[in-house]
Tab-separated table of C-alpha atoms in Angstrom:
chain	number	residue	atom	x	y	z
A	350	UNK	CA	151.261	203.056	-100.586
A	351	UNK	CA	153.068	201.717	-97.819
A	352	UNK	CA	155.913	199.951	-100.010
A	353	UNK	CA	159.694	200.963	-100.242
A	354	UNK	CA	159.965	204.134	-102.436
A	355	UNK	CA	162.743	204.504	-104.429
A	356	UNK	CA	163.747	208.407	-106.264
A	357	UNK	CA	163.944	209.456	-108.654
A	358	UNK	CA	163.201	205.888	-110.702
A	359	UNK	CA	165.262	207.089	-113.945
A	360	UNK	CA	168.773	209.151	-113.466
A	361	UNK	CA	170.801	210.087	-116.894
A	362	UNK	CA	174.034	211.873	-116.002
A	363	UNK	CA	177.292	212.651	-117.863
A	364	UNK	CA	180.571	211.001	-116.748
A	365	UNK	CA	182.341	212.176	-113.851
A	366	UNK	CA	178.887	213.761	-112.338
A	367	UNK	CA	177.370	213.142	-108.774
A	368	UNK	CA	174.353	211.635	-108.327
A	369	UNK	CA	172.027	210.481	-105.077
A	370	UNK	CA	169.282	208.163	-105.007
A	371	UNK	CA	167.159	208.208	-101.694
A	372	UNK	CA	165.166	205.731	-100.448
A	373	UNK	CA	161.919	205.223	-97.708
A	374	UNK	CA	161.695	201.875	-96.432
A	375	UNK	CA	158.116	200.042	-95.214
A	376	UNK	CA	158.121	202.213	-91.754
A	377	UNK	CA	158.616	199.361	-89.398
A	378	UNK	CA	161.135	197.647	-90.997
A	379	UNK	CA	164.395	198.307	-89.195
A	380	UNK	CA	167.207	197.024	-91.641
A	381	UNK	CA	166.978	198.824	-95.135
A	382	UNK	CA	169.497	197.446	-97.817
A	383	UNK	CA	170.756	198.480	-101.190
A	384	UNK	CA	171.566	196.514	-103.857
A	385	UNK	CA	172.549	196.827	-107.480
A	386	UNK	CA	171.627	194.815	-110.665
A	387	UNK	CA	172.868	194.286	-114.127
A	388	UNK	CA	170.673	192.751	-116.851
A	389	UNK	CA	170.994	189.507	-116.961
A	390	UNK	CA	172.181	189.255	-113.284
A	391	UNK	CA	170.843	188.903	-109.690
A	392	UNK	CA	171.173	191.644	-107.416
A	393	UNK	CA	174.476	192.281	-105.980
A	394	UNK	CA	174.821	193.500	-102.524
A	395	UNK	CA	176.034	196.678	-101.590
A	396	UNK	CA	175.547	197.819	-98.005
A	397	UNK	CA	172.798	197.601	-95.035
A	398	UNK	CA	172.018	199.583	-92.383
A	399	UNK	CA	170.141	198.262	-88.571
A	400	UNK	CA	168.685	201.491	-87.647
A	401	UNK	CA	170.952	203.919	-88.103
A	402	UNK	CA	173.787	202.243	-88.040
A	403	UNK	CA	175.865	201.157	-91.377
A	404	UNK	CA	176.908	197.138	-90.597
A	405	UNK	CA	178.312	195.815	-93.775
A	406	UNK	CA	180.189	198.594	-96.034
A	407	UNK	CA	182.628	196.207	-97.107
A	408	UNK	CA	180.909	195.478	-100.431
A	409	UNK	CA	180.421	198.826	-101.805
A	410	UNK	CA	182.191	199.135	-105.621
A	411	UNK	CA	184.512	201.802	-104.632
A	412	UNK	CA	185.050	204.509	-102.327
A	413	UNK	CA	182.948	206.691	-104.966
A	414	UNK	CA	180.040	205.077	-103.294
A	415	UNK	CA	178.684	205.993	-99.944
A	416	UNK	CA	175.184	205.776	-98.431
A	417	UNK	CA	173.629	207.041	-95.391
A	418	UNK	CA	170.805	206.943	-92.784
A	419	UNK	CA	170.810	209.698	-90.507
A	420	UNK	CA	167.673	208.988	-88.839
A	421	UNK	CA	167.088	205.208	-88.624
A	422	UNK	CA	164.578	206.456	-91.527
A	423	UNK	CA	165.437	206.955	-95.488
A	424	UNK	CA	168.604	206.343	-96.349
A	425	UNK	CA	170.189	207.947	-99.503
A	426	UNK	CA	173.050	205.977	-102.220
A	427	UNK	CA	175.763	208.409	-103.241
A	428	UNK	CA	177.819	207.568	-106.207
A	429	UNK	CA	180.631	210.520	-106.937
A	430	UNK	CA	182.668	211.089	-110.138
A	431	UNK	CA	180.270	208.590	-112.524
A	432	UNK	CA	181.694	206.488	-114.546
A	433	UNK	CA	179.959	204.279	-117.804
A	434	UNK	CA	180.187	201.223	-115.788
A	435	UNK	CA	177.923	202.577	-113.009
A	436	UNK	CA	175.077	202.529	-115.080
A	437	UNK	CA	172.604	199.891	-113.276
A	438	UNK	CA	169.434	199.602	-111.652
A	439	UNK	CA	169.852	200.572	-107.919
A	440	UNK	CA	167.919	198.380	-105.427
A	441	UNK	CA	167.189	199.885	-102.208
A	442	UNK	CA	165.137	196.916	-100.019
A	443	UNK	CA	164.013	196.568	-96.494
A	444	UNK	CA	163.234	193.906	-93.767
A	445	UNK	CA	162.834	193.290	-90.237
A	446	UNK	CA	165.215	192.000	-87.920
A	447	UNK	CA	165.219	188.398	-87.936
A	448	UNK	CA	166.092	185.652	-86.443
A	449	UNK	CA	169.370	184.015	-88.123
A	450	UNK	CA	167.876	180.624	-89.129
A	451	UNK	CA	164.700	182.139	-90.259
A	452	UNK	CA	165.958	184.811	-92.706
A	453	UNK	CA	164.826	188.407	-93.321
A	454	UNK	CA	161.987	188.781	-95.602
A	455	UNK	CA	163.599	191.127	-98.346
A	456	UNK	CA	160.777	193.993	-99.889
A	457	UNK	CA	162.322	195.224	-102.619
A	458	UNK	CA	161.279	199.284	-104.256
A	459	UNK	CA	161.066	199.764	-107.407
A	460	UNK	CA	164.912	200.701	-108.686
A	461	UNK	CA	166.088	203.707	-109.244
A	462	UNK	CA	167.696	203.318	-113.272
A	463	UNK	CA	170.874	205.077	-113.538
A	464	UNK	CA	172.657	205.734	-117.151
A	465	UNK	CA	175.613	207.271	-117.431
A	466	UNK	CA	176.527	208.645	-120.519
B	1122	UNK	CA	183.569	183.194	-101.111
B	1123	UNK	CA	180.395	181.396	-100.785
B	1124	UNK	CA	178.536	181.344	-104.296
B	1125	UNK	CA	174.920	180.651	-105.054
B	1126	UNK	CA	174.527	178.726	-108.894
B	1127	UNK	CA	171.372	178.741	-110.825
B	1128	UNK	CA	170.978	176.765	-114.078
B	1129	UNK	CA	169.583	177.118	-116.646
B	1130	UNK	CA	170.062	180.620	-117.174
B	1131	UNK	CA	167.136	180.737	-119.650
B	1132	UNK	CA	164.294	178.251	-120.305
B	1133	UNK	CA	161.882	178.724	-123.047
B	1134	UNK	CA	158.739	176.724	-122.992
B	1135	UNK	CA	155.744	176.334	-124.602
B	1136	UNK	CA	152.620	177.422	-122.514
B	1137	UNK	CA	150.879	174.480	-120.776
B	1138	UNK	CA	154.323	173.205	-120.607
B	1139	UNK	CA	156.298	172.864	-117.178
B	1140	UNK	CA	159.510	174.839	-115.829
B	1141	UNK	CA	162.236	173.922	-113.304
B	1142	UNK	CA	164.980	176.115	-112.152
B	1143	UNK	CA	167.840	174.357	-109.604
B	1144	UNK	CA	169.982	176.482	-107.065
B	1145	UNK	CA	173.193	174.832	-105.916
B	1146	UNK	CA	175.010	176.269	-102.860
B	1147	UNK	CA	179.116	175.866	-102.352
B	1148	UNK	CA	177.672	175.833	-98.420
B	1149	UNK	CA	175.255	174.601	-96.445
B	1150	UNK	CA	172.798	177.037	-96.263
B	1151	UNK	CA	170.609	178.419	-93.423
B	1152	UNK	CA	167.481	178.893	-95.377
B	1153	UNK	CA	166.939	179.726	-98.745
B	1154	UNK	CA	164.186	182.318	-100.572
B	1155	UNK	CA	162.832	182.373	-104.343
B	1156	UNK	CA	162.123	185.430	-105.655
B	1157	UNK	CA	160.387	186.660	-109.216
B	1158	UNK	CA	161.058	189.414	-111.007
B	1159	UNK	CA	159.231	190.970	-113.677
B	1160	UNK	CA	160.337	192.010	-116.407
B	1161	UNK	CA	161.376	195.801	-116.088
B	1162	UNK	CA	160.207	195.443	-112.331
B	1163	UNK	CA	161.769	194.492	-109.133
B	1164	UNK	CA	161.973	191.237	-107.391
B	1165	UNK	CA	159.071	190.015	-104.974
B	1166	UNK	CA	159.461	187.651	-102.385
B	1167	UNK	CA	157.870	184.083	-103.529
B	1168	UNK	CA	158.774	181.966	-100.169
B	1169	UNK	CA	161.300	180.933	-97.467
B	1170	UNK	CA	162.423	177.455	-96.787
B	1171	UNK	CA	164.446	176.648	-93.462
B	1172	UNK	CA	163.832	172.851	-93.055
B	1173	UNK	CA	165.815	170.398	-94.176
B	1174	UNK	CA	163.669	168.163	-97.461
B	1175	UNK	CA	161.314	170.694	-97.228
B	1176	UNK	CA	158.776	170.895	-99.752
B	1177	UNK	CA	155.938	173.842	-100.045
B	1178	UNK	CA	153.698	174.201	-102.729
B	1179	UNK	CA	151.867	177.298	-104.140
B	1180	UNK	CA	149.559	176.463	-106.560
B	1181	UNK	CA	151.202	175.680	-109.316
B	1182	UNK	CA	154.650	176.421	-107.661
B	1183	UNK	CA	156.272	173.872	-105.659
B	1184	UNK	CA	159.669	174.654	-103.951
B	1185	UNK	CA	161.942	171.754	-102.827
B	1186	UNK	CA	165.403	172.352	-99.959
B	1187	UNK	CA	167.399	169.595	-100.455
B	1188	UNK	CA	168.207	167.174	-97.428
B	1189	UNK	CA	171.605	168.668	-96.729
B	1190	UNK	CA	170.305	172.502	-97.427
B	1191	UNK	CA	173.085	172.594	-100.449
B	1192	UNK	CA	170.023	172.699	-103.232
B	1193	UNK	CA	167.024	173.585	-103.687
B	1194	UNK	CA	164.184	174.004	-106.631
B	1195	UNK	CA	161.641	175.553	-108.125
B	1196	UNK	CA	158.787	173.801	-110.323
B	1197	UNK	CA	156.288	175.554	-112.233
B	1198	UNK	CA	153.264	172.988	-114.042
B	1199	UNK	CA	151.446	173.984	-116.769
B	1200	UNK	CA	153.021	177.692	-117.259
B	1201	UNK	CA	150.917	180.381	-118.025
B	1202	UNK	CA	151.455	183.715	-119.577
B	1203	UNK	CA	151.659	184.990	-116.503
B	1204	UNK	CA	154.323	183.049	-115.230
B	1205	UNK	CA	156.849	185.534	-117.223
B	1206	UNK	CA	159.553	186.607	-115.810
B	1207	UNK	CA	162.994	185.758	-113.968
B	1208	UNK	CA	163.143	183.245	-110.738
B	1209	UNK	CA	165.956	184.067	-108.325
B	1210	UNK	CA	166.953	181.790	-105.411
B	1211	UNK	CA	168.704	183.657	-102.326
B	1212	UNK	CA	170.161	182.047	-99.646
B	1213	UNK	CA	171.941	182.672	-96.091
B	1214	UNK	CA	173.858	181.109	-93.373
B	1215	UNK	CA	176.208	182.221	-90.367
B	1216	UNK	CA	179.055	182.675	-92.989
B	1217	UNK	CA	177.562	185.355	-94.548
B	1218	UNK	CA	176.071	186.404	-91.832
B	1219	UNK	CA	172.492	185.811	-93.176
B	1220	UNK	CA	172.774	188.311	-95.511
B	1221	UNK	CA	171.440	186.915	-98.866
B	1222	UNK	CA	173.350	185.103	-101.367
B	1223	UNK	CA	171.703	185.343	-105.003
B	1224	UNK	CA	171.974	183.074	-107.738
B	1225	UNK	CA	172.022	185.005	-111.373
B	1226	UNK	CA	168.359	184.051	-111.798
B	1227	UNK	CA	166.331	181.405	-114.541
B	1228	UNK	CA	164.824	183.849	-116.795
B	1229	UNK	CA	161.373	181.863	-118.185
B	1230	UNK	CA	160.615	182.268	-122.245
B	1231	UNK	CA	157.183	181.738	-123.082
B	1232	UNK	CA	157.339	180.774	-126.938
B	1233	UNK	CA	154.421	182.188	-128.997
């Protein structure tokens, strides 16, 4: 499968826990994404990365939320101290670098569920 | 900031009958995408649109950007079963910086 993987796809944690997601984006896609999403919403931005370099952080919840991407490669979604409201379908996505007028294709994984109980 | 509206927000319909969801930028828009998403899936990319009164049709899909790249649609004709599922319109521009704006989504009801 050469899709974006997304682990693990279900996460229950108690409150006030830490959890990571990590995701491996379609290999020659240089911009990977993460998202999050609500029933009965859209997804909601988060943060992307070109590379391995973090360019929009700005929308990320709180500063319990951090992500990473070391190598360019997978990237991994931190979220520290849990809370209820957390709980959410995590979207990591990826995309080529395009051209401003012509936007970036966005391939979405599968979500990574998170309930926090 | 820059918002993205989709109406309705749900749309039941017999099948055989057809669907329409509308997108309605606060800003002129660069290009705009229509995703669908399953239910319990993901969203998958359905098409781009970049010019100005562009229309593009898939099948039974056809996608309309509006003349000043503000609006946009999405038609389904004689829905199927398989048609299920929730439409999304995303769209970008320089104020954003072409990162993707999302509506909330038409979620389509097919009544039994």
């Amino acid at each position: 499968d050469t899709g974006v993987s997304q682990d693990p796809r279900h996460k229950i944690t108690k409150r006030g826990q830490n959890v990571t997601f990590r995701c491996d984006p379609i290999s020659e896609h240089n911009r990977l994404y993460w998202y999050r999403q609500t029933l009965g919403q859209g997804p909601e931005f988060l943060t992307y990365f070109q590379n391995e370099a973090q360019l929009e952080k700005s929308r990320l919840l709180s500063d319990r939320f951090s992500a990473e991407r070391p190598k360019g490669s997978f990237s991994t979604l931190e979220i520290q101290r849990t809370e209820q409201g957390d709980s959410a379908m995590y979207l990591c996505a990826s995309s080529l670098k395009g051209g401003g007028h012509s936007g970036n294709t966005i391939y979405f994984g599968e979500g990574s569920w998170l309930t926090v109980v | 900031g820059q918002q993205v509206m989709q109406i309705p927000q749900y749309q039941h319909v017999q099948e055989g009958e057809d669907f329409t969801t509308y997108c309605n930028s606060s800003t002129t828009l660069s290009n705009i995408q229509w995703y669908k998403q399953r239910p319990g899936g993901h969203p998958v990319f359905l098409i781009q649109l970049v010019k100005s009164g562009e229309v593009k049709k898939q099948k039974r899909l056809t996608f309309q950007f509006g003349e000043a790249k503000k609006n946009s649609s999405l038609h389904i004709t004689a829905t199927q079963t398989t048609d299920v599922g929730t439409y999304f319109c995303a769209g970008s521009n320089l104020d954003s910086n072409y990162q993707l704006i999302w509506g909330a989504g038409t979620k389509l009801i097919i009544k039994p």
